XYZ file of C-alpha atoms in Angstrom:
764
model
C -7.520 68.617 -37.369
C -8.805 67.252 -34.393
C -9.353 63.804 -35.475
C -5.753 64.008 -36.554
C -4.138 65.227 -33.030
C -5.716 62.687 -31.025
C -4.467 59.859 -33.296
C -1.167 61.296 -32.990
C -0.669 60.087 -29.200
C -1.789 56.462 -30.119
C 0.297 56.554 -33.066
C 3.481 57.982 -31.732
C 2.926 55.163 -28.867
C 2.476 52.186 -31.273
C 6.025 53.493 -33.164
C 7.699 53.569 -29.535
C 6.693 49.818 -29.175
C 7.922 48.624 -32.004
C 11.088 50.191 -31.640
C 11.746 48.598 -28.355
C 11.044 45.401 -29.676
C 13.174 45.742 -32.526
C 16.201 46.825 -30.399
C 15.158 43.194 -28.165
C 15.773 41.456 -31.326
C 18.920 43.103 -32.366
C 19.813 42.397 -28.548
C 18.791 38.947 -28.878
C 20.987 38.518 -32.244
C 24.057 40.181 -30.448
C 23.811 37.581 -27.837
C 24.260 34.918 -30.083
C 26.746 36.382 -32.527
C 28.838 38.550 -30.220
C 32.278 36.765 -30.179
C 32.808 37.610 -26.239
C 29.659 35.873 -25.419
C 30.587 32.537 -27.504
C 34.412 32.641 -26.257
C 33.405 32.647 -23.176
C 30.632 29.729 -23.691
C 33.638 27.771 -25.521
C 36.058 27.826 -22.344
C 33.054 27.411 -19.679
C 33.507 23.435 -18.757
C 30.399 22.279 -17.638
C 28.002 18.752 -16.720
C 25.138 18.969 -17.613
C 23.874 15.820 -16.395
C 21.761 17.389 -13.291
C 19.626 19.844 -15.452
C 15.741 19.617 -14.956
C 13.475 19.007 -18.047
C 13.108 22.795 -19.196
C 9.639 24.011 -19.684
C 8.371 25.228 -22.973
C 10.130 28.884 -23.509
C 9.168 31.245 -26.377
C 10.797 30.638 -29.647
C 14.023 32.645 -29.984
C 14.935 30.166 -32.883
C 12.046 31.462 -35.657
C 11.877 29.500 -38.559
C 11.537 33.147 -40.637
C 14.880 34.063 -38.824
C 16.827 31.025 -39.926
C 15.152 31.491 -43.414
C 17.075 35.105 -43.474
C 20.137 33.604 -42.334
C 20.202 31.349 -44.769
C 19.588 33.525 -47.708
C 22.226 35.502 -46.233
C 24.822 32.807 -46.273
C 23.553 31.424 -49.748
C 24.503 35.163 -51.080
C 27.896 34.908 -49.138
C 28.707 31.328 -50.985
C 27.131 31.961 -54.012
C 30.528 32.073 -55.930
C 31.582 28.689 -54.266
C 28.553 27.076 -54.571
C 28.158 27.086 -58.483
C 31.344 25.112 -58.532
C 30.852 22.880 -55.597
C 29.001 19.694 -57.131
C 31.498 17.301 -58.393
C 31.215 16.384 -61.878
C 29.952 12.998 -63.384
C 33.333 12.392 -64.989
C 36.561 12.640 -63.344
C 38.176 15.624 -66.020
C 41.171 17.113 -63.953
C 41.896 16.732 -60.163
C 40.808 19.665 -58.149
C 43.105 21.535 -55.831
C 42.237 20.583 -52.367
C 40.377 23.263 -50.617
C 40.744 24.191 -46.854
C 38.827 22.550 -43.966
C 36.878 25.492 -43.680
C 35.625 25.658 -46.651
C 34.510 22.195 -46.937
C 32.780 22.504 -43.723
C 30.950 26.223 -45.033
C 30.141 25.367 -48.534
C 27.463 22.321 -47.327
C 28.547 19.459 -49.351
C 26.048 16.918 -49.312
C 25.936 14.041 -46.859
C 26.855 11.163 -49.126
C 27.630 10.622 -52.339
C 26.075 13.398 -54.432
C 23.326 13.302 -51.746
C 21.746 10.108 -53.359
C 21.223 8.501 -49.918
C 19.341 4.906 -49.871
C 18.503 4.305 -46.331
C 15.356 5.274 -44.646
C 14.174 9.082 -44.481
C 11.272 10.552 -43.010
C 8.377 10.283 -45.313
C 6.725 13.425 -44.234
C 10.065 15.687 -44.276
C 8.669 18.220 -47.235
C 5.279 18.330 -45.768
C 6.415 19.521 -42.694
C 8.672 21.756 -43.696
C 6.112 23.661 -45.947
C 3.312 23.276 -43.387
C 6.087 25.530 -40.392
C 4.819 28.832 -40.624
C 3.882 28.584 -44.221
C 7.429 28.672 -44.983
C 8.176 26.226 -48.185
C 11.453 24.443 -48.605
C 12.456 23.537 -52.165
C 13.633 19.982 -52.931
C 17.113 20.993 -53.249
C 17.172 22.329 -49.680
C 15.915 19.071 -48.325
C 18.290 16.977 -50.550
C 21.905 19.578 -50.368
C 22.968 19.369 -46.284
C 25.592 19.614 -44.250
C 28.376 16.795 -43.601
C 28.566 14.914 -40.666
C 29.910 16.707 -37.584
C 32.017 13.694 -36.931
C 30.402 11.418 -34.199
C 31.589 8.292 -36.078
C 34.696 9.777 -36.935
C 35.642 10.781 -33.363
C 36.073 14.146 -34.075
C 33.172 14.859 -31.650
C 35.115 13.671 -28.545
C 33.639 11.973 -25.472
C 33.693 15.131 -23.747
C 31.358 16.657 -26.181
C 28.699 14.175 -25.839
C 26.353 14.139 -22.603
C 23.014 12.795 -21.505
C 20.024 12.746 -18.948
C 20.727 9.268 -17.649
C 22.406 6.517 -18.564
C 22.459 2.356 -17.356
C 25.784 1.739 -16.946
C 29.257 3.697 -17.672
C 29.260 1.515 -21.302
C 26.161 2.795 -22.266
C 26.946 5.971 -21.994
C 26.644 9.241 -24.116
C 30.149 8.548 -25.166
C 28.757 5.343 -26.760
C 26.009 7.223 -28.952
C 28.378 7.096 -32.028
C 26.852 5.860 -35.216
C 27.878 2.811 -36.442
C 29.827 2.201 -32.966
C 30.205 -1.426 -32.491
C 29.758 -3.331 -28.898
C 31.888 -6.324 -27.910
C 31.079 -9.873 -27.969
C 30.457 -10.020 -24.298
C 28.723 -6.164 -24.199
C 30.605 -5.566 -20.839
C 30.668 -2.756 -18.776
C 33.174 -0.662 -20.886
C 32.322 -1.712 -24.299
C 28.626 -1.468 -25.236
C 26.537 -0.589 -28.476
C 24.801 2.489 -28.085
C 23.747 5.408 -25.335
C 21.049 3.914 -23.447
C 18.618 5.570 -20.705
C 18.919 5.147 -17.217
C 14.826 5.200 -17.435
C 11.885 4.848 -20.231
C 10.038 8.255 -20.188
C 9.948 11.399 -22.013
C 12.304 13.141 -20.070
C 15.717 11.397 -21.401
C 17.926 13.174 -23.897
C 21.168 13.161 -25.308
C 22.959 15.988 -26.539
C 26.227 17.230 -28.595
C 28.119 20.959 -27.887
C 29.450 21.420 -31.312
C 31.887 24.094 -29.629
C 30.924 26.752 -31.845
C 27.894 28.385 -33.550
C 26.976 25.644 -36.167
C 24.242 25.303 -38.683
C 22.294 22.070 -37.875
C 20.295 20.473 -40.878
C 19.716 16.513 -39.910
C 19.970 13.886 -37.608
C 20.728 10.375 -38.295
C 19.927 7.379 -36.020
C 19.983 3.902 -35.207
C 19.079 1.210 -32.306
C 21.501 -0.516 -29.954
C 24.397 -2.803 -31.531
C 24.033 -6.191 -29.268
C 23.492 -9.488 -30.422
C 20.798 -10.294 -27.294
C 18.759 -7.155 -27.152
C 16.301 -4.875 -29.424
C 16.521 -1.432 -27.993
C 15.937 1.373 -30.392
C 13.998 4.798 -30.424
C 11.172 5.183 -32.768
C 10.227 8.889 -32.423
C 12.120 11.727 -31.079
C 11.956 14.985 -30.893
C 15.217 17.804 -31.748
C 15.754 20.509 -29.349
C 18.707 23.271 -29.927
C 20.554 25.936 -27.696
C 23.112 28.237 -27.075
C 23.686 27.753 -23.686
C 22.781 24.329 -22.382
C 20.133 25.779 -20.129
C 17.378 27.119 -22.648
C 16.298 25.310 -25.374
C 14.262 25.748 -28.183
C 12.188 22.948 -29.823
C 12.053 22.088 -33.855
C 8.452 23.032 -34.375
C 6.188 21.656 -36.970
C 3.534 24.634 -37.559
C 2.390 25.542 -34.065
C 3.351 22.267 -32.301
C 6.160 20.729 -31.822
C 7.553 18.229 -34.542
C 7.957 14.494 -33.935
C 10.729 12.951 -36.078
C 9.968 8.948 -37.058
C 12.786 7.157 -36.253
C 13.910 3.268 -36.120
C 12.079 0.588 -37.005
C 15.281 -1.850 -36.690
C 18.450 -1.488 -34.690
C 20.971 -1.525 -37.866
C 19.651 0.500 -40.589
C 20.446 4.533 -40.068
C 17.393 6.687 -40.862
C 17.861 10.262 -41.745
C 15.474 12.962 -40.571
C 16.145 16.495 -42.044
C 14.888 19.960 -40.617
C 12.635 21.161 -41.814
C 14.471 24.548 -41.693
C 18.113 24.850 -41.237
C 18.301 26.054 -36.877
C 22.145 27.689 -35.635
C 23.041 27.031 -32.351
C 26.003 25.713 -30.010
C 23.904 22.632 -29.060
C 21.567 19.733 -30.346
C 19.636 17.441 -28.234
C 17.654 14.324 -29.364
C 14.613 13.804 -26.972
C 13.273 10.507 -27.388
C 9.445 10.179 -27.602
C 8.686 6.447 -28.244
C 10.594 3.119 -28.009
C 10.486 -0.317 -29.136
C 7.817 -1.937 -27.008
C 9.874 -4.824 -25.810
C 13.212 -2.956 -25.490
C 14.760 0.565 -23.951
C 15.537 3.902 -25.186
C 19.000 3.194 -26.658
C 20.090 4.878 -29.571
C 23.202 5.649 -31.969
C 23.330 8.713 -33.980
C 25.050 10.990 -35.897
C 24.464 15.184 -36.684
C 24.689 16.624 -39.896
C 25.729 20.481 -39.110
C 27.953 23.357 -40.779
C 30.480 25.077 -38.277
C 29.604 28.611 -39.124
C 32.979 30.891 -39.546
C 34.138 32.063 -36.306
C 37.898 33.447 -36.335
C 38.007 33.620 -32.512
C 37.291 29.981 -32.322
C 40.810 28.948 -31.310
C 39.883 25.373 -30.771
C 38.915 24.919 -34.214
C 41.883 26.342 -35.562
C 44.392 24.347 -33.503
C 42.606 20.862 -34.698
C 41.964 22.462 -38.453
C 43.653 20.009 -40.553
C 44.580 21.113 -44.216
C 46.363 19.251 -47.470
C 48.573 20.926 -50.104
C 48.482 17.976 -52.267
C 46.445 18.985 -55.353
C 44.329 15.654 -55.759
C 40.825 15.037 -56.519
C 39.349 14.539 -53.391
C 35.627 12.949 -53.582
C 34.000 9.622 -54.006
C 34.420 7.641 -56.970
C 31.958 5.368 -58.202
C 32.786 2.461 -60.873
C 32.982 4.733 -63.922
C 35.023 7.669 -62.169
C 37.190 5.413 -60.993
C 37.826 4.090 -64.743
C 38.360 7.814 -65.671
C 40.565 8.920 -63.179
C 42.973 5.708 -63.733
C 42.930 7.440 -67.934
C 43.835 10.316 -66.747
C 46.695 9.142 -64.353
C 47.738 7.273 -67.692
C 48.042 10.156 -69.677
C 49.534 12.405 -67.497
C 52.496 9.712 -66.512
C 52.314 7.674 -70.116
C 55.790 6.676 -69.342
C 56.033 4.939 -66.126
C 52.147 3.510 -65.455
C 49.825 0.839 -67.264
C 45.921 0.086 -66.164
C 45.403 -3.694 -66.700
C 42.831 -6.178 -65.265
C 43.233 -9.227 -63.196
C 39.274 -10.517 -64.338
C 36.135 -9.725 -63.422
C 33.474 -9.570 -60.728
C 30.471 -11.537 -60.179
C 28.748 -9.232 -62.398
C 31.039 -8.692 -64.904
C 32.919 -5.806 -63.968
C 36.536 -5.620 -64.515
C 39.304 -5.760 -61.682
C 41.396 -2.990 -62.788
C 45.038 -2.370 -61.755
C 47.468 0.150 -62.032
C 50.988 -0.541 -62.562
C 53.564 2.122 -61.751
C 57.186 1.692 -62.772
C 59.770 2.773 -64.666
C 59.162 -0.164 -67.524
C 55.811 -0.606 -66.993
C 54.639 -3.870 -68.080
C 57.660 -5.996 -67.744
C 59.184 -7.396 -64.745
C 62.809 -6.443 -63.971
C 65.828 -8.553 -62.710
C 66.185 -7.762 -59.244
C 63.542 -5.130 -59.066
C 60.866 -6.182 -56.254
C 57.000 -6.032 -56.911
C 54.915 -4.701 -54.175
C 51.218 -4.284 -54.458
C 48.470 -2.517 -52.403
C 44.858 -3.996 -52.517
C 41.569 -2.381 -51.530
C 38.202 -3.048 -51.265
C 37.774 -6.818 -50.792
C 34.758 -5.361 -48.389
C 32.993 -3.286 -50.771
C 31.506 -1.200 -48.253
C 35.035 0.077 -46.714
C 35.661 2.868 -48.999
C 38.527 4.870 -47.401
C 41.300 2.630 -48.720
C 39.639 2.517 -52.212
C 40.147 6.501 -52.156
C 43.308 6.608 -50.519
C 44.695 4.484 -53.009
C 43.144 6.393 -55.803
C 44.841 9.251 -54.110
C 48.329 7.433 -53.632
C 48.459 6.757 -57.429
C 47.470 10.467 -58.483
C 50.225 11.492 -55.864
C 53.123 9.415 -57.294
C 52.334 10.084 -60.417
C 52.569 13.840 -59.961
C 55.495 13.618 -57.383
C 57.037 11.594 -60.178
C 56.835 14.430 -62.682
C 58.055 17.044 -60.167
C 61.325 15.070 -59.855
C 60.752 14.362 -56.007
C 63.753 12.113 -55.250
C 62.285 10.266 -53.239
C 59.300 9.107 -55.488
C 61.373 8.625 -58.100
C 63.704 6.330 -56.425
C 60.732 4.449 -55.270
C 59.427 4.177 -58.941
C 62.406 3.371 -60.804
C 63.446 0.645 -58.199
C 60.069 -0.922 -57.440
C 57.416 -2.749 -59.552
C 54.007 -1.076 -57.873
C 50.626 -2.542 -58.308
C 47.647 -0.782 -57.421
C 44.356 -3.033 -57.301
C 41.635 -0.054 -55.661
C 38.690 -2.198 -55.467
C 38.834 -5.952 -55.437
C 34.711 -6.005 -55.042
C 33.418 -3.236 -57.292
C 29.735 -4.988 -56.861
C 29.873 -4.466 -53.427
C 31.009 -1.053 -53.866
C 28.330 -0.025 -55.785
C 25.458 -1.242 -53.402
C 27.377 1.073 -50.947
C 27.514 3.723 -53.169
C 24.088 4.014 -53.395
C 23.693 3.940 -49.797
C 25.887 6.731 -49.152
C 28.280 7.778 -47.156
C 26.243 7.977 -43.715
C 23.277 5.526 -44.810
C 24.766 2.804 -45.987
C 25.323 1.258 -42.823
C 27.626 -1.653 -40.984
C 27.490 -4.084 -43.784
C 25.615 -2.969 -46.972
C 28.071 -4.149 -49.551
C 30.507 -6.346 -47.463
C 29.971 -8.905 -49.393
C 30.359 -10.125 -53.162
C 26.944 -10.222 -55.585
C 26.805 -13.786 -54.760
C 27.225 -13.184 -50.707
C 30.667 -14.220 -50.147
C 33.220 -12.330 -47.963
C 36.376 -12.210 -49.503
C 38.760 -11.788 -47.134
C 37.678 -15.253 -45.727
C 37.654 -16.935 -48.783
C 41.110 -18.134 -49.431
C 41.689 -22.063 -49.522
C 42.866 -22.917 -45.347
C 46.462 -23.786 -46.077
C 47.346 -23.262 -42.253
C 45.136 -26.484 -41.102
C 47.508 -28.518 -43.671
C 50.879 -26.866 -42.532
C 50.248 -27.695 -38.855
C 48.855 -31.489 -39.487
C 52.122 -32.368 -41.136
C 53.879 -30.506 -38.347
C 52.293 -32.351 -35.619
C 52.339 -36.328 -37.179
C 56.052 -36.561 -35.647
C 55.784 -40.373 -36.169
C 55.180 -40.383 -39.596
C 55.860 -36.768 -41.529
C 53.894 -35.886 -44.298
C 55.778 -34.285 -46.823
C 54.358 -30.656 -46.867
C 56.969 -27.918 -47.205
C 56.951 -24.548 -45.017
C 56.160 -22.957 -48.603
C 54.588 -23.016 -51.463
C 51.629 -25.028 -49.746
C 49.869 -26.668 -52.749
C 46.070 -25.584 -53.267
C 43.399 -28.671 -52.002
C 41.781 -30.046 -55.214
C 38.243 -29.467 -53.505
C 39.438 -25.886 -54.072
C 39.977 -25.481 -57.500
C 36.693 -27.379 -58.590
C 33.850 -25.424 -60.451
C 31.300 -26.548 -57.468
C 33.545 -24.928 -54.489
C 32.151 -21.856 -52.843
C 34.838 -19.476 -54.339
C 34.334 -15.926 -55.536
C 35.580 -15.253 -59.089
C 37.063 -12.208 -57.660
C 38.912 -14.569 -54.771
C 40.164 -16.983 -57.971
C 41.366 -13.673 -59.898
C 43.573 -12.707 -57.068
C 44.890 -16.303 -56.775
C 45.757 -16.208 -60.091
C 47.179 -12.765 -60.122
C 49.771 -13.647 -56.990
C 50.359 -17.120 -58.513
C 51.471 -15.215 -61.938
C 53.558 -12.058 -60.469
C 55.533 -12.677 -57.845
C 54.988 -10.443 -55.387
C 57.736 -9.806 -52.275
C 55.320 -7.251 -50.252
C 51.198 -6.608 -50.080
C 48.863 -4.318 -48.063
C 45.264 -5.167 -47.815
C 43.586 -1.801 -46.388
C 40.110 -2.571 -44.811
C 38.095 -0.086 -42.591
C 36.341 0.303 -39.315
C 39.017 0.233 -37.176
C 42.971 1.982 -36.800
C 45.360 -0.825 -36.236
C 47.854 -3.050 -38.897
C 47.123 -7.020 -38.144
C 49.813 -9.262 -39.501
C 49.571 -12.905 -39.423
C 48.567 -15.808 -38.775
C 45.313 -15.089 -38.831
C 44.007 -18.072 -37.444
C 44.178 -19.780 -34.286
C 46.379 -22.781 -34.333
C 44.083 -24.548 -31.199
C 40.984 -25.674 -32.607
C 39.055 -25.054 -29.268
C 39.899 -20.860 -29.070
C 39.016 -17.906 -30.920
C 41.598 -15.761 -29.551
C 45.593 -16.983 -29.373
C 48.660 -15.106 -30.406
C 50.220 -17.465 -33.360
C 52.778 -16.010 -34.817
C 54.457 -17.355 -38.107
C 58.177 -17.960 -38.219
C 58.870 -14.435 -39.187
C 57.010 -12.980 -36.254
C 60.124 -10.616 -35.756
C 59.451 -9.166 -39.298
C 55.872 -8.610 -39.411
C 56.418 -6.904 -36.645
C 58.446 -4.172 -37.937
C 56.228 -3.941 -41.219
C 53.380 -3.595 -39.362
C 54.961 -1.212 -37.134
C 56.293 0.909 -39.971
C 52.823 1.312 -41.044
C 51.605 2.228 -37.487
C 54.618 4.532 -36.081
C 54.319 6.785 -39.191
C 50.175 7.205 -39.117
C 49.463 10.152 -37.407
C 46.935 8.516 -34.959
C 47.527 4.747 -34.775
C 49.923 5.079 -32.285
C 48.591 8.162 -30.508
C 47.910 6.678 -26.961
C 45.764 9.685 -26.089
C 43.270 8.582 -29.086
C 40.009 6.935 -28.231
C 39.245 3.500 -29.293
C 36.958 3.080 -32.494
C 34.880 0.666 -30.942
C 35.645 -2.221 -27.905
C 39.916 -2.856 -28.604
C 42.313 -1.106 -27.784
C 45.823 -1.553 -29.518
C 48.153 0.623 -28.127
C 49.301 -2.436 -26.210
C 51.170 -3.430 -29.147
C 51.659 0.381 -30.821
C 48.932 0.162 -33.048
C 49.350 -3.506 -34.364
C 48.053 -6.638 -33.702
C 48.550 -10.740 -34.368
C 45.159 -11.103 -36.445
C 44.792 -14.819 -34.682
C 45.120 -13.020 -30.912
C 42.369 -10.238 -32.431
C 40.033 -13.001 -33.974
C 40.602 -16.333 -35.466
C 39.882 -16.015 -39.639
C 40.522 -19.566 -41.527
C 41.172 -18.777 -44.966
C 42.191 -15.150 -44.951
C 44.351 -13.732 -47.636
C 47.130 -13.080 -45.551
C 48.021 -16.307 -44.366
C 47.441 -17.709 -48.021
C 49.813 -15.215 -49.277
C 52.377 -16.371 -47.093
C 52.230 -20.007 -47.497
C 51.316 -20.444 -51.103
C 53.325 -17.044 -52.250
C 56.591 -15.510 -51.526
C 54.215 -12.288 -50.121
C 54.298 -11.122 -46.980
C 50.841 -9.754 -46.592
C 49.028 -7.340 -43.916
C 45.737 -6.212 -43.554
C 45.854 -2.550 -42.368
C 42.508 -1.095 -41.059
C 43.014 2.366 -41.886
C 40.282 4.365 -40.271
C 37.057 3.626 -37.629
C 34.791 4.805 -40.183
C 34.502 2.684 -43.456
C 32.677 5.456 -45.218
C 33.564 8.302 -44.609
C 32.161 11.744 -45.779
C 34.220 13.328 -48.723
C 34.819 16.365 -46.403
C 36.792 13.877 -44.620
C 38.885 12.752 -47.228
C 41.955 15.525 -46.985
C 42.266 14.861 -43.368
C 42.656 11.035 -44.028
C 45.211 11.597 -46.802
C 46.966 13.303 -44.421
C 46.500 10.671 -42.064
C 47.742 8.041 -44.102
C 49.691 9.540 -47.107
C 53.461 8.782 -45.163
C 52.138 5.387 -44.073
C 51.573 4.306 -47.468
C 54.996 5.466 -48.637
C 56.749 4.347 -45.926
C 55.230 0.750 -45.869
C 56.109 0.338 -49.864
C 59.701 1.080 -49.224
C 59.863 -1.863 -46.736
C 60.002 -4.165 -49.732
C 63.728 -3.335 -49.848
C 64.525 -4.460 -46.332
C 66.482 -7.646 -45.918
C 68.476 -9.856 -49.238
C 68.177 -9.801 -52.485
C 69.872 -11.691 -55.234
C 70.243 -13.834 -58.142
C 70.765 -17.450 -58.092
C 72.666 -18.778 -61.304
C 74.150 -21.649 -62.489
C 77.914 -21.804 -63.864
C 76.901 -20.459 -67.285
C 75.534 -17.224 -65.961
C 71.701 -18.668 -65.982
C 69.259 -17.864 -63.636
C 67.823 -20.792 -61.656
C 64.079 -20.726 -61.258
C 62.034 -21.916 -58.606
C 65.316 -22.478 -56.130
C 64.784 -22.733 -52.458
C 66.240 -19.983 -50.069
C 66.473 -20.617 -46.432
C 67.246 -18.769 -43.455
C 68.477 -20.381 -40.541
C 66.524 -20.330 -37.382
C 63.703 -19.281 -39.718
C 61.335 -22.296 -40.616
C 59.794 -20.300 -43.499
C 61.270 -20.738 -47.377
C 60.904 -18.608 -50.482
C 61.620 -18.978 -54.319
C 63.301 -17.665 -56.574
C 61.570 -16.481 -59.651
C 61.499 -17.381 -63.534
C 64.378 -15.449 -63.950
C 66.325 -16.869 -60.931
C 65.935 -13.369 -58.835
C 64.646 -13.284 -55.114
C 64.047 -11.214 -52.241
C 64.013 -12.108 -48.812
C 62.616 -9.899 -46.127
C 64.752 -9.698 -42.962
C 65.086 -7.758 -39.974
C 68.884 -6.268 -39.780
C 71.478 -8.680 -38.411
C 73.552 -11.687 -39.543
C 72.031 -14.448 -40.977
C 73.114 -18.133 -42.788
C 71.557 -18.236 -46.152
C 71.325 -21.355 -48.045
C 70.510 -21.816 -51.776
C 69.654 -25.228 -53.000
C 68.260 -26.592 -56.609
C 66.929 -29.846 -58.036
C 69.844 -31.445 -59.939
C 72.372 -28.116 -58.290
C 74.649 -28.980 -55.076
C 73.600 -26.760 -51.717
C 75.721 -23.684 -51.490
C 75.645 -21.643 -48.471
C 76.860 -18.104 -47.055
C 76.647 -15.690 -44.596
C 74.820 -12.257 -45.430
C 74.554 -9.480 -43.652
C 71.233 -6.973 -43.402
C 72.073 -3.500 -42.224
C 70.183 -0.669 -40.747
C 70.099 1.948 -43.622
C 67.178 1.143 -45.846
C 68.378 -1.106 -49.153
C 68.510 -4.729 -49.418
C 71.725 -6.812 -48.989
C 72.896 -8.482 -52.257
C 73.547 -11.836 -51.632
C 74.112 -13.906 -55.097
C 74.468 -17.811 -55.361
C 76.253 -19.626 -58.189
C 75.038 -23.328 -58.131
C 76.981 -26.256 -59.882
C 75.333 -29.106 -61.241
C 75.682 -32.673 -59.128
C 77.333 -35.363 -61.053
C 74.111 -37.146 -61.949
C 72.497 -34.388 -63.259
C 75.667 -33.810 -66.020
C 75.395 -37.298 -66.653
C 72.031 -37.184 -67.559
C 72.584 -33.708 -69.227
C 75.591 -35.617 -71.355
C 73.549 -38.226 -72.381
C 70.218 -36.232 -73.261
C 72.328 -34.157 -75.527
C 73.246 -37.289 -77.229
C 70.037 -38.940 -77.762
C 70.855 -41.707 -74.699
C 69.449 -41.982 -71.667
C 71.976 -42.722 -68.474
C 72.151 -45.893 -67.009
C 70.223 -46.964 -63.833
C 73.230 -49.398 -61.869
C 70.440 -51.113 -59.519
C 68.283 -51.812 -62.732
C 71.197 -52.943 -64.350
C 72.325 -55.313 -61.516
C 68.761 -56.812 -61.532
C 69.258 -57.655 -65.279
C 72.349 -59.588 -64.701
C 70.733 -61.422 -62.282
C 67.954 -62.736 -64.288
C 70.541 -63.372 -66.717
C 72.323 -65.622 -64.537
C 69.274 -67.510 -62.813
C 68.400 -68.512 -66.271
C 72.083 -69.449 -67.300
C 71.845 -71.730 -64.225
C 68.661 -72.855 -64.817
């Protein structure tokens, strides 16, 4: 009894100490999770550049604590997680989840987490060594989506750094895949670069809410002249930007392997997810002959917080029940098949040729009479994926064809009118070989150029014949002008030879455009947010940038503005530029040649060789956004995609016939004051895109008398009908009569020569 009595005080003291410790832990947890605390932090505006490097602090974010949080989150989300993984086959398009669900369900960073790129080699070992907590293989692969440094969802005000060399190398430039200008000037350089090369430099991200951080992706500096990248770094997290906790590897700070060159992205996943508001990267070593420079993306899942007004205000959701995921080649074909089965009366799947690797270039036609050209109905096309790694355009077109089918079935009056009055062609993937390469890398680790070119290394977008030079040379030879028309310029013979460096995909598109009388088209690209209109090639040989308008410059400007003005972000003067170019002076549009000269572009070829007015539509700063971004990108572009298609009905249209009512093909339609003509299709019908106004229009055809009339174009949607009936010339009528009776018409000049010859022989 005496022993028990003497032991009780010691036991009571021990229990009291445990209770105090538990209370401290609860208080600490409350400090991190208390809404009032977080609200204060959210609205607090402060600059963090002046804080000294923090001393090592007690471990607040212990792996064991976060392991418990992770288990709790998994238990709460378990019903959702089972259905999260996208099936290999697109069976039935699924309804778009709300954005809050998208970020909370921790989707993989790339397509089905199949990231190529580079990954830290000792991640799994480090994770298992960290306090002996094992991390399952799936936990390493399954991670959170990017916070949005590359997509600009993270604003410049959320990025801070210890020091910077100059403004153009500030923290706001430390975004994954950001590109520097050619001159690398003070405003637009290609990375964050520290002002000093020492171990006290850092760059941090303020997520503005509690976030479960799971990984970091880094690149070096984008530069034509310099080689700068970080070879190793530490990761720290904080809730107040003052007290920082370093990610541990066992008992010591974990050193993450960085880059070995400046462009290939490198992913490092944290051994255990860390919950905090701020995350900081602290470089530990860098390229010997370079400086501390880096671009980065952070992987993280924002935690649910109903008190976060900022997040709710900027949240984007969609009500469209579409298949928001990345589709590889097989899944793309399957989705096309599903749409065709849903709307068999208005859709047709066909291919225009094959890629270098033998993949078919599939297109979907949407029309009330698929498979046939209807007289008087204009033809429109969208093309995407000329650069295989510019994936957003591809997915937008797949969403569009699914959307058109759904809305037509639901009898949406606007869509029904569009489908019944237009023959629409959608080619989602012009370069499937390049896309498959980018798809293997994934949305974050593909880099800026993986998959851009065809399998044989050709840039399709610049692989068309240069017809601009042929036209301009003829116009410049005033003394002895060559007979080169201002439209339908013939393709040079050397380009058609088998030995020419022309991609099989390029030849397929040319044949497609020569077969179908397209009136308007848009080719979707990525990496910027602007609509570019022709010409794409400068006329002055010694310049790389020069405004070079077409004769239809006013029409092209309107077409470009029709897309840009209805996009949610393109004409927003407050939005941040993607890389170095600010296109707000022309309200989200740009003349291609004034941006950068390109010889042999699809836009210029379409304008000079066919009737089609083609524009390049750059749909997003991020070429290959994460799946979780697709609903928002769809909302950004949906109205623009539809409005641009509707512009095919602007201007004049009609049929050129003979006196018997038969359509005349290849009749030339000229507009006074516009030095660019078009031609009628095989049935004699034509469409001429024009802005509102009164025009003097002329129709002429070989063997017919030219006809001219005034045609008025109004402001209301719908092309003005302007038909022509042409009468055959006397010579053409004589020839027709003589051919009917099996005789050739008499040639008067040759008859005179014969008579003179007879007289000479008689005199002799």
